[in-house]
Amino acid sequence: MQKVLIIGGGAGGSALLEMLRDSENLEMVGIADINPAAPALELAKELGISIRKSYTDFQKNDFDIVINVSGSNEVQRQLENYFPVSTVIIPGSIANFIVKLINEKEHFIKKLSGESHKQNIIFNSIEEGMIGIDRSSHIIFMNRSASRMLEKDSREVIGKHIHELISTSELPRIYETGRVELNRELQLKNGLKIVTSRFPMIDENGEIIGAFAVFQDITEVVSLAEEITDLKEIQTMLQAIIQSSDDAISVVDENGYGLLVNPAYTRITGLHMDDVIGQPASADISEGESMHLRALQTRKPVRGVNLKVGPANREVIVNVAPIIVDNILKGSVGVIHDTTEIRSLMKELDRARSIIRTLESKYTFDDIIGLSPEMQLSLQQAKLAAQTPVTVLLRGESGTGKELFAHAIHSASDRKYNKFVRVNCAALSEELLESELFGYEEGAMPGVKSGEKKGLFEEANNGSIFIDEIGELSPAIQSKLLRVLQEHETLRIGGATPVPVNVRVIASTNANMEKALLDGTFREDLYYRLNRMPILIPPLRSRKQDIPRIVDRLLMKLNQEYGRNVESITDKALQLLRLYDWPGNVRELENVISRAMIFMNINEKILTEKNIPLNMIKAAETKNEVAIESGSPLQEQLDTVERGILQRALEQHKGNKSKTAKALDVSLRTLYYKLEKFGLD
């Protein structure tokens, strides 16, 4: 291998290094340049090539070839005088010419490779199979489609005789005769039928140098013909399926205009075919937005959306999917399920579950209704507490559902299969409460002749105990409760031996515990033991958006208690309920609904605004600062209240209708309707 020294680290030196770095005949040994920042020197370092400031720093006999790319004739003369005669000194002009030739060679090679690659892509992309032979009938090329149809890899058959692959091939005869044959049918060994056309290969001198065949699998053609033949039958069957479906089906085009609906659609929606065909996709929507339009905009399916359709505001569940053919949007198809029967069955199921839970005296987090941010935070904290044995302190106003939270925490914990014991501190005297909580030994209680009694802490061992109104505990009982929390043991009244207990304490209060600490009526150390996981349950007035769902659950509960069948409540009645501040919280709301149901006629199924007590109307008048004439009809009074609500909500959200609709828990479509109705648009 010839050893090479490069003189000059400029652009010419860099080009030579790049060109000769992978040479099999030349070894780049050294490079010399007086400029340490020359670009070729950095590349030389990466390649491990020796670097010097001057060629004189190298041994003169170490090189076979010296290439001068410094551009200096004086350096060229010095090199010829310095190195021995056996060393070949190549001037820079010749070196540059060689580099140019090599670069042109590489350019043409890349260009030819690119053209060849394009031809191969085309050759292997066509659906038709192609195979060719040379003068001796040996295979010289075969594309990917031919490999697929012949079930042979092209690398295995190139160079083999054509009859080894296709025993009945006529390509050798085509080469001999030079004639063209078109559309000849042939059956292969694997049973595949093909139609083939054969051609001689003729060079630029008119000489036949081989032959090739182009063939196509006619199985697909036959299959296509059968599909076309059966198309009408399939179309007829598809129409029969659509027409006989109990679920409503509607189809719109890519612009959102109706194309097709079935009889079930007209039955469920109450709309005729003429009301939908050729009309915008939103024509059938009475409340909500069109899922057809959403599917067309997003090109993604939309599933399980609740809407109201048709003039009767029929509640349905809608599934819509875009129709995309060859990546082109053609429209969308929607299936509408009538939810009337489903909702009826779900109500019966919920009613059965409620009865079962009442018999078991247990509740879960599913029984707690609340989608407001405040309630969701409380639920998240409670679910987190349920996964740990930490003591929980439930805080909130009376009637907010603290006991319901206690039940749910126990039911979601690993203690759910053990006892859940409840005690209300405010309902018992101090002596009776102490005996109930801690129990007593025989003879320890005056007035009790004989026997001993387990305390509630012992009864709740391995389970949970709910201590309601814990702020009412006396100092003496607070001290004994602190011992239970610290030492995990209880001491009966009159007893000398502590009883170990493993019990989870859930306490609740509506009192101001911080004020009790300052007043000295509640122990500070006990407070900090109880307050490790405080959960604040919000009052109903701060989460009025939950009132409709709470009312639905109360209707189901009270229907069971009173033997009634009240199905729903009107929107106007709900508006009145939202206006009231509910100082008694959910307990007061249940009282109001209970009173309203009691005074309803036995055959009435919808609770209306006329069933709401008069003080709710007065609350609406006060809160919205609207003047209501007491002698005017009820509907006019309610309209006045509703208008005041809308006007106040719009002002609060600075005219933003989307935020106003969200705050009032109504659809944007409904809000626009009401704004137009009351002249607020």
XYZ file of C-alpha atoms in Angstrom:
681
model
C 0.000 0.000 0.000
C 1.366 3.399 -1.046
C 1.989 5.887 1.806
C 0.785 9.429 1.102
C 1.730 12.839 2.579
C -0.499 15.890 1.918
C 1.045 19.368 1.914
C -1.618 22.006 2.729
C -4.661 21.786 5.010
C -6.990 24.091 3.134
C -10.049 23.213 1.057
C -7.928 21.118 -1.333
C -6.475 19.116 1.539
C -9.949 18.511 2.997
C -11.231 17.312 -0.396
C -8.291 14.908 -0.787
C -8.783 13.491 2.721
C -12.499 12.904 2.098
C -11.729 11.274 -1.268
C -8.826 9.043 -0.192
C -9.887 8.143 3.395
C -11.445 4.811 2.332
C -8.915 3.983 -0.437
C -7.728 0.381 -0.503
C -4.433 1.221 -2.264
C -3.388 4.473 -0.628
C -2.654 5.025 3.089
C -2.924 8.583 4.365
C 0.053 8.867 6.735
C 0.557 12.585 7.323
C -0.502 16.141 6.581
C 1.494 19.383 6.962
C 0.260 22.975 7.257
C 1.700 25.969 9.091
C -1.848 27.177 9.951
C -3.170 25.218 12.993
C -6.756 26.288 12.142
C -6.670 24.775 8.637
C -9.955 22.828 8.058
C -8.269 19.605 6.950
C -6.396 19.259 10.249
C -9.565 18.665 12.272
C -10.566 15.803 9.934
C -7.047 14.420 10.108
C -7.288 14.284 13.908
C -10.530 12.265 13.652
C -8.876 9.839 11.201
C -5.738 9.485 13.341
C -3.433 10.968 10.696
C -0.154 12.519 11.852
C -0.121 16.362 11.709
C 2.983 18.615 11.422
C 3.608 22.314 10.764
C 6.173 21.554 8.017
C 6.986 18.651 5.722
C 10.545 18.799 7.094
C 9.193 17.496 10.398
C 8.571 14.136 8.667
C 11.235 11.602 7.648
C 11.877 12.087 3.919
C 12.031 8.346 3.211
C 8.678 7.541 4.879
C 6.466 8.416 1.906
C 5.851 7.024 -1.581
C 3.654 9.911 -2.772
C 3.627 13.588 -1.760
C 0.653 15.685 -2.958
C 1.151 19.451 -2.921
C -2.159 21.320 -2.544
C -0.616 24.422 -0.965
C -0.920 26.308 -4.279
C 2.722 27.519 -4.089
C 5.231 26.825 -6.907
C 8.055 27.642 -4.476
C 6.874 24.882 -2.148
C 6.729 22.532 -5.154
C 10.460 23.207 -5.938
C 11.390 22.736 -2.265
C 9.574 19.410 -2.168
C 11.368 18.152 -5.272
C 14.715 19.076 -3.705
C 13.887 17.658 -0.238
C 12.393 14.235 -1.016
C 14.351 11.433 -2.763
C 13.905 10.750 -6.467
C 11.867 7.614 -5.721
C 9.142 9.697 -4.089
C 6.440 10.860 -6.510
C 5.765 14.593 -6.088
C 2.304 15.526 -7.468
C 1.716 19.271 -8.056
C -1.490 20.856 -6.826
C -2.830 21.499 -10.340
C -2.636 17.810 -11.186
C -4.083 16.864 -7.794
C -7.001 19.225 -8.298
C -7.592 17.769 -11.755
C -7.611 14.230 -10.323
C -10.030 15.313 -7.558
C -12.299 16.890 -10.184
C -12.301 13.724 -12.288
C -13.063 11.554 -9.297
C -15.892 13.873 -8.180
C -17.392 13.771 -11.660
C -17.132 9.995 -11.626
C -18.934 9.798 -8.271
C -21.595 12.231 -9.515
C -22.328 10.113 -12.596
C -22.324 6.931 -10.534
C -24.868 8.428 -8.096
C -26.985 9.686 -10.985
C -26.971 6.269 -12.663
C -27.744 4.608 -9.323
C -30.664 6.981 -8.796
C -32.102 6.293 -12.240
C -31.652 2.567 -11.721
C -33.390 2.831 -8.322
C -36.349 4.669 -9.868
C -36.662 2.035 -12.587
C -36.590 -0.727 -9.970
C -39.318 1.020 -7.976
C -41.518 1.267 -11.062
C -40.637 -2.276 -12.069
C -41.612 -3.680 -8.662
C -44.649 -1.441 -8.117
C -46.818 -2.545 -11.026
C -49.512 -5.122 -10.353
C -48.631 -7.183 -13.433
C -45.945 -9.845 -13.162
C -42.872 -9.511 -15.417
C -40.213 -12.106 -16.144
C -37.437 -12.141 -18.786
C -34.873 -14.592 -20.235
C -31.620 -14.259 -22.163
C -30.536 -16.065 -25.330
C -29.956 -19.312 -23.433
C -33.443 -19.202 -21.832
C -32.046 -18.382 -18.391
C -34.029 -15.986 -16.212
C -32.424 -12.540 -16.003
C -35.128 -10.549 -14.173
C -38.404 -11.049 -12.295
C -40.408 -8.367 -10.472
C -42.169 -8.527 -7.098
C -45.636 -9.229 -8.521
C -44.264 -12.194 -10.473
C -42.609 -13.500 -7.291
C -45.950 -13.255 -5.488
C -47.907 -15.067 -8.170
C -45.253 -17.734 -8.759
C -44.565 -18.073 -5.020
C -40.812 -17.876 -5.617
C -38.172 -15.420 -4.433
C -36.519 -13.679 -7.382
C -33.081 -14.226 -5.822
C -33.636 -17.984 -5.957
C -34.622 -18.172 -9.639
C -32.323 -15.619 -11.335
C -29.909 -17.595 -13.532
C -32.100 -20.723 -13.695
C -33.704 -22.070 -16.873
C -37.234 -20.773 -17.399
C -38.675 -24.298 -17.609
C -37.457 -25.021 -14.069
C -39.828 -22.316 -12.901
C -42.642 -22.583 -15.486
C -42.507 -25.886 -17.325
C -45.033 -24.763 -19.979
C -43.428 -21.377 -20.665
C -43.327 -20.347 -24.349
C -40.662 -17.672 -23.894
C -37.881 -19.768 -25.573
C -40.111 -20.069 -28.656
C -40.754 -16.301 -28.641
C -36.963 -15.749 -28.641
C -36.522 -18.112 -31.576
C -39.387 -16.769 -33.699
C -39.340 -13.103 -32.648
C -43.161 -13.054 -32.719
C -45.426 -11.317 -30.214
C -48.220 -13.233 -28.466
C -51.000 -11.407 -26.629
C -53.516 -12.439 -23.944
C -52.766 -16.163 -23.744
C -54.236 -18.074 -20.784
C -51.915 -20.259 -18.742
C -52.329 -22.318 -15.567
C -49.384 -22.462 -13.159
C -48.317 -25.362 -10.965
C -49.928 -23.776 -7.915
C -53.297 -23.746 -9.700
C -53.239 -20.021 -10.381
C -54.684 -18.934 -13.702
C -52.973 -16.073 -15.489
C -53.335 -14.181 -18.755
C -49.918 -13.521 -20.295
C -48.506 -11.519 -23.201
C -45.040 -12.413 -24.545
C -42.577 -10.159 -26.375
C -39.080 -10.551 -27.871
C -36.336 -8.260 -26.456
C -34.594 -6.384 -29.310
C -31.517 -4.184 -28.837
C -30.666 -0.937 -30.657
C -29.094 -2.905 -33.508
C -32.312 -4.861 -34.128
C -30.848 -8.071 -32.714
C -33.025 -10.354 -30.531
C -31.257 -10.759 -27.191
C -34.002 -12.482 -25.184
C -37.721 -12.516 -24.440
C -40.020 -11.373 -21.637
C -43.600 -11.935 -20.511
C -46.144 -9.677 -18.808
C -48.918 -11.564 -17.024
C -51.831 -10.900 -14.688
C -53.703 -13.007 -12.175
C -57.222 -13.337 -13.593
C -58.562 -14.640 -10.268
C -59.031 -11.030 -9.185
C -60.792 -10.204 -12.451
C -63.176 -13.141 -11.997
C -63.757 -12.126 -8.392
C -64.471 -8.554 -9.485
C -66.949 -9.772 -12.072
C -68.712 -11.849 -9.427
C -68.827 -8.846 -7.105
C -70.372 -6.717 -9.846
C -72.898 -9.453 -10.557
C -73.852 -9.676 -6.876
C -73.852 -5.905 -6.300
C -77.590 -5.472 -6.846
C -78.385 -8.381 -4.541
C -76.114 -6.965 -1.824
C -77.626 -3.521 -2.257
C -81.130 -4.955 -1.937
C -80.158 -6.878 1.209
C -78.474 -3.811 2.708
C -81.564 -1.704 2.112
C -83.723 -4.409 3.699
C -81.463 -4.449 6.789
C -81.570 -0.659 7.114
C -85.328 -0.533 6.621
C -86.018 -3.327 9.158
C -83.674 -2.055 11.905
C -85.334 -0.980 15.164
C -82.572 1.589 15.613
C -82.921 4.800 13.670
C -80.330 5.245 10.916
C -79.522 8.461 9.115
C -76.889 9.241 6.473
C -75.634 12.676 5.381
C -73.265 13.729 2.600
C -69.862 15.369 3.030
C -71.526 18.802 3.281
C -73.840 17.716 6.085
C -77.095 17.399 4.113
C -79.435 14.449 4.626
C -79.229 11.527 2.175
C -81.090 8.621 3.752
C -83.215 7.719 6.778
C -85.100 4.532 7.655
C -88.658 4.020 9.023
C -87.349 3.610 12.590
C -85.865 7.093 12.301
C -89.206 8.667 11.405
C -90.905 6.686 14.191
C -88.433 7.740 16.921
C -87.945 11.367 15.885
C -91.466 12.083 14.695
C -90.049 13.672 11.536
C -91.023 12.734 7.986
C -88.472 11.833 5.342
C -89.077 15.141 3.543
C -88.142 17.005 6.747
C -84.642 15.497 6.666
C -83.604 14.536 3.123
C -81.703 17.428 1.577
C -81.849 19.408 4.814
C -78.911 20.322 7.140
C -77.863 17.636 9.618
C -79.040 19.796 12.522
C -82.661 19.820 11.284
C -83.645 16.936 13.569
C -81.907 18.225 16.725
C -84.131 19.908 19.310
C -81.493 20.177 22.034
C -77.733 19.778 21.575
C -75.462 19.900 18.554
C -75.394 17.665 15.481
C -73.010 14.734 15.841
C -72.992 14.360 12.051
C -71.310 17.760 11.757
C -68.802 16.911 14.489
C -67.889 13.628 12.773
C -67.475 15.437 9.449
C -65.263 18.104 11.035
C -63.027 15.745 13.033
C -63.177 12.714 10.674
C -63.482 10.620 13.846
C -66.366 8.536 15.244
C -68.567 10.019 17.972
C -70.139 7.513 20.350
C -72.649 7.506 23.199
C -73.847 11.135 23.002
C -77.175 12.018 24.626
C -79.392 14.282 22.509
C -83.002 15.317 22.179
C -84.489 14.990 18.687
C -87.700 15.816 16.882
C -90.630 17.986 17.906
C -91.326 15.737 20.924
C -87.809 16.218 22.367
C -87.248 12.466 22.341
C -84.177 11.478 24.394
C -81.794 9.312 22.363
C -78.199 8.043 22.372
C -76.342 8.755 19.132
C -73.373 6.984 17.526
C -71.991 8.623 14.373
C -69.042 7.578 12.172
C -67.541 9.329 9.144
C -67.707 7.567 5.766
C -64.206 7.690 4.280
C -63.437 6.063 0.919
C -59.827 6.090 -0.341
C -59.051 8.731 2.283
C -61.800 10.968 0.860
C -64.654 12.040 3.150
C -67.969 11.019 1.576
C -70.330 11.729 4.467
C -71.321 10.182 7.792
C -73.744 7.560 9.098
C -75.541 7.824 12.423
C -77.390 5.258 14.526
C -79.928 6.567 17.040
C -80.984 4.425 20.010
C -84.219 5.204 21.822
C -83.358 5.472 25.522
C -86.907 5.508 26.908
C -86.969 1.804 27.730
C -83.304 1.785 28.792
C -83.912 4.637 31.234
C -86.973 2.890 32.633
C -84.972 -0.280 33.307
C -82.093 1.730 34.800
C -84.489 3.485 37.185
C -85.883 0.121 38.290
C -82.325 -1.149 38.821
C -81.344 1.932 40.842
C -84.511 1.565 42.884
C -83.647 -2.075 43.644
C -80.083 -1.129 44.585
C -81.362 1.600 46.884
C -83.689 -0.870 48.653
C -80.817 -3.326 49.124
C -78.539 -0.624 50.546
C -81.309 0.527 52.917
C -81.649 -3.008 54.265
C -77.887 -3.187 54.750
C -77.646 0.412 56.062
C -74.656 1.031 53.810
C -73.766 3.659 51.239
C -70.937 3.985 48.756
C -69.340 6.855 46.864
C -71.824 6.145 44.055
C -74.575 7.405 46.368
C -72.877 10.781 46.763
C -74.061 13.164 44.067
C -71.838 16.072 43.178
C -70.143 17.286 40.006
C -69.229 20.744 41.300
C -65.482 21.419 41.768
C -65.952 21.802 45.546
C -67.740 18.475 45.887
C -65.313 16.712 43.560
C -62.426 17.859 45.763
C -64.169 16.503 48.866
C -64.815 13.192 47.097
C -61.191 12.904 45.986
C -60.001 13.503 49.545
C -62.491 10.970 50.923
C -61.464 8.297 48.404
C -57.816 8.909 49.295
C -58.643 8.607 52.997
C -60.489 5.329 52.365
C -57.266 3.716 51.141
C -55.442 4.461 54.436
C -56.232 3.835 58.130
C -55.886 7.560 58.916
C -58.353 9.240 61.273
C -60.812 11.405 59.323
C -62.539 14.591 60.486
C -65.594 15.467 58.391
C -66.510 19.150 58.659
C -69.535 20.899 57.262
C -72.880 22.427 58.032
C -75.777 20.356 59.277
C -77.487 18.425 56.493
C -74.543 18.399 54.059
C -74.136 14.594 54.153
C -71.310 13.956 56.618
C -72.706 10.567 57.660
C -73.069 9.605 53.991
C -69.357 10.350 53.513
C -68.522 8.252 56.595
C -70.444 5.280 55.183
C -68.736 5.673 51.797
C -65.233 5.873 53.302
C -65.868 2.673 55.285
C -67.365 0.886 52.255
C -64.350 1.759 50.090
C -61.755 0.735 52.716
C -60.239 -2.668 53.458
C -62.464 -2.771 56.572
C -65.702 -2.859 54.550
C -66.503 -6.459 55.525
C -66.303 -5.598 59.245
C -68.605 -3.537 61.441
C -69.479 0.098 60.929
C -70.647 1.545 64.254
C -72.325 4.959 64.574
C -72.806 7.157 67.625
C -74.207 10.703 67.929
C -72.518 12.539 70.797
C -75.215 15.212 70.969
C -78.029 12.673 71.408
C -76.713 11.090 74.653
C -75.926 12.352 78.121
C -72.301 12.371 79.253
C -72.655 9.299 81.508
C -74.599 7.290 78.951
C -72.225 8.294 76.133
C -69.180 7.204 78.156
C -70.710 3.814 78.909
C -71.734 3.368 75.279
C -68.300 4.245 73.910
C -66.060 2.420 76.378
C -68.320 -0.159 78.063
C -68.258 -1.117 81.753
C -67.353 -3.968 84.071
C -69.872 -5.774 86.277
C -71.026 -3.619 89.167
C -69.386 -0.497 87.850
C -72.583 1.234 86.777
C -75.061 2.324 89.458
C -78.540 1.049 88.812
C -77.275 -1.939 86.809
C -77.518 -5.029 88.947
C -75.279 -7.424 87.082
C -73.411 -8.088 83.873
C -70.740 -6.351 81.862
C -71.033 -4.508 78.571
C -68.690 -4.066 75.630
C -68.180 -0.506 74.472
C -68.734 0.613 70.911
C -64.960 0.761 70.323
C -64.775 -2.963 71.151
C -67.811 -3.678 68.991
C -66.150 -1.878 66.081
C -62.850 -3.773 66.427
C -61.249 -4.297 62.984
C -63.942 -2.021 61.569
C -64.851 1.667 61.684
C -66.621 3.893 64.204
C -68.374 7.097 63.173
C -68.509 9.682 65.992
C -70.990 12.379 64.980
C -70.978 15.839 66.598
C -67.603 15.174 68.243
C -67.419 18.800 69.319
C -70.022 18.001 72.001
C -67.710 15.618 73.949
C -66.976 16.458 77.558
C -63.328 16.921 78.652
C -63.342 13.563 80.478
C -64.502 11.631 77.420
C -62.077 13.606 75.233
C -59.242 12.330 77.440
C -60.339 8.702 77.098
C -60.831 9.076 73.339
C -57.284 10.458 73.030
C -55.997 7.297 74.712
C -57.820 5.139 72.162
C -56.234 7.089 69.300
C -52.739 7.091 70.810
C -52.461 3.677 72.444
C -55.037 1.748 70.351
C -56.651 0.431 73.545
C -59.780 1.207 75.564
C -60.514 0.934 79.254
C -63.977 -0.013 80.438
C -65.633 1.910 83.251
C -64.597 0.186 86.457
C -61.995 -1.898 84.632
C -58.280 -2.188 85.343
C -57.047 -4.001 82.237
C -56.941 -2.139 78.909
C -58.589 -3.855 75.957
C -56.593 -3.564 72.681
C -58.685 -2.371 69.739
C -57.986 -1.918 66.035
C -60.597 0.583 64.964
C -60.692 3.347 62.392
C -62.196 6.583 63.747
C -64.265 8.826 61.469
C -65.472 11.941 63.287
C -67.718 14.776 62.178
C -68.716 18.183 63.437
C -70.509 21.326 62.331
C -68.963 23.364 65.148
C -66.147 25.887 64.918
C -63.367 23.691 66.313
C -60.767 26.453 66.214
C -62.967 28.630 68.439
C -63.466 25.660 70.780
C -59.674 25.365 71.071
C -59.363 29.054 71.967
C -62.214 28.766 74.485
C -60.585 25.699 76.052
C -63.654 23.471 75.551
C -61.823 21.071 73.269
C -58.403 19.505 73.846
C -55.713 20.709 71.471
C -53.855 17.361 71.402
C -57.082 15.503 70.571
C -57.885 18.042 67.847
C -54.564 17.437 66.118
C -55.079 13.669 66.385
C -58.493 13.968 64.740
C -57.522 16.598 62.185
C -54.954 14.500 60.314
C -57.308 14.120 57.357
C -59.837 16.980 57.444
C -62.498 16.912 54.735
C -64.729 19.937 54.256
C -68.119 19.089 52.752
C -69.486 22.136 50.908
C -72.982 23.477 51.621
C -75.669 23.088 48.998
C -75.767 26.835 48.264
C -72.182 26.656 46.888
C -72.954 23.764 44.525
C -76.394 24.510 43.153
C -75.524 22.923 39.802
C -75.880 19.565 41.594
C -79.517 20.236 42.594
C -81.116 18.564 39.479
C -79.226 15.317 40.091
C -79.928 15.370 43.820
C -83.642 15.932 43.128
C -83.733 12.944 40.758
C -82.250 10.732 43.493
C -84.663 12.120 46.108
C -87.641 11.457 43.830
C -86.591 7.828 43.499
C -86.108 7.485 47.282
C -89.366 9.208 48.228
C -91.328 7.255 45.608
C -90.332 4.089 47.474
C -91.262 5.557 50.856
C -94.616 7.059 49.801
C -95.611 4.548 47.143
C -95.770 7.255 44.504
C -94.597 7.347 40.887
C -93.334 10.896 40.363
C -91.070 10.616 37.309
C -89.484 14.060 36.943
C -89.473 17.749 37.800
C -89.966 20.670 35.418
C -87.196 23.098 34.486
C -89.054 26.042 36.022
C -89.385 24.222 39.339
C -85.652 23.490 39.250
C -84.939 27.163 38.589
C -86.814 28.071 41.758
C -84.903 25.469 43.744
C -81.608 26.895 42.459
C -82.502 30.379 43.658
C -82.977 29.374 47.297
C -79.843 29.352 49.516
C -80.769 26.178 51.471
C -79.554 26.913 55.010
C -80.611 23.364 55.911
C -78.688 21.958 52.904
C -79.687 18.591 51.377
C -81.787 17.685 54.409
C -83.928 20.786 53.831
C -84.135 20.062 50.105
C -85.432 16.566 50.886
C -88.018 18.099 53.219
C -89.241 20.474 50.474
C -89.481 17.706 47.848
C -91.202 15.447 50.366
C -93.806 18.124 51.173
C -94.368 18.830 47.487
C -94.949 15.138 46.716
C -97.349 14.716 49.627
C -99.619 17.482 48.342
C -99.520 16.288 44.703
C -102.491 14.419 43.259
C -102.025 10.670 43.295
C -102.052 10.470 39.484
C -99.592 13.320 38.909
C -96.196 12.181 37.632
C -94.369 15.487 37.139
C -93.461 17.854 39.955
C -94.057 21.411 38.710
C -93.414 24.929 39.980
C -96.929 25.060 41.443
C -95.892 22.352 43.932
C -92.946 24.416 45.208
C -93.688 26.300 48.468
C -94.364 30.018 48.196
C -91.178 30.969 50.101
C -89.148 29.710 47.102
C -90.919 32.251 44.889
C -90.165 34.975 47.424
C -86.500 33.915 47.457
C -86.404 34.307 43.673
C -87.892 37.765 43.932
C -85.376 38.856 46.596
C -82.287 37.317 44.984
C -82.909 38.700 41.512
C -84.305 42.056 42.617
C -87.270 41.777 40.270
C -90.700 43.102 41.075
C -93.394 40.435 41.026
C -97.019 41.396 41.225
C -98.731 39.087 43.679
C -101.994 39.273 41.759
C -100.494 38.206 38.420
C -100.780 34.619 37.130
C -98.163 32.105 38.325
C -96.680 31.671 34.836
C -96.091 35.413 34.487
C -94.416 35.518 37.905
C -92.152 32.610 36.938
C -91.271 34.214 33.603
C -90.291 37.384 35.438
C -88.042 35.402 37.776
C -86.489 33.474 34.889
C -85.780 36.662 32.968
C -84.076 38.128 36.021
C -81.919 34.985 36.372
C -80.813 35.178 32.742
C -80.088 38.908 32.914
C -78.086 38.528 36.125
C -76.070 35.578 34.731
C -75.262 37.487 31.524
C -74.053 40.474 33.511
C -71.982 38.247 35.765
C -70.219 36.649 32.752
C -69.930 39.932 30.807
C -72.215 38.797 27.999
C -70.282 35.560 27.300
C -73.074 33.183 26.292
C -70.986 29.997 26.465
C -69.956 30.695 30.071
C -73.518 31.747 30.927
C -74.964 28.488 29.537
C -72.382 26.455 31.455
C -73.086 28.293 34.716
C -76.854 27.765 34.315
C -76.333 24.115 33.284
C -78.287 24.468 30.035
C -77.296 23.898 26.418
C -76.201 26.850 24.306
C -79.153 26.211 22.002
C -81.583 26.428 24.950
C -79.937 29.631 26.203
C -80.337 31.333 22.803
C -83.978 30.274 22.722
C -84.679 31.773 26.145
C -82.746 34.977 25.392
C -84.872 35.453 22.279
C -88.021 34.631 24.238
C -87.358 37.318 26.866
C -85.895 39.875 24.437
C -82.378 39.666 25.884
C -80.572 38.747 22.658
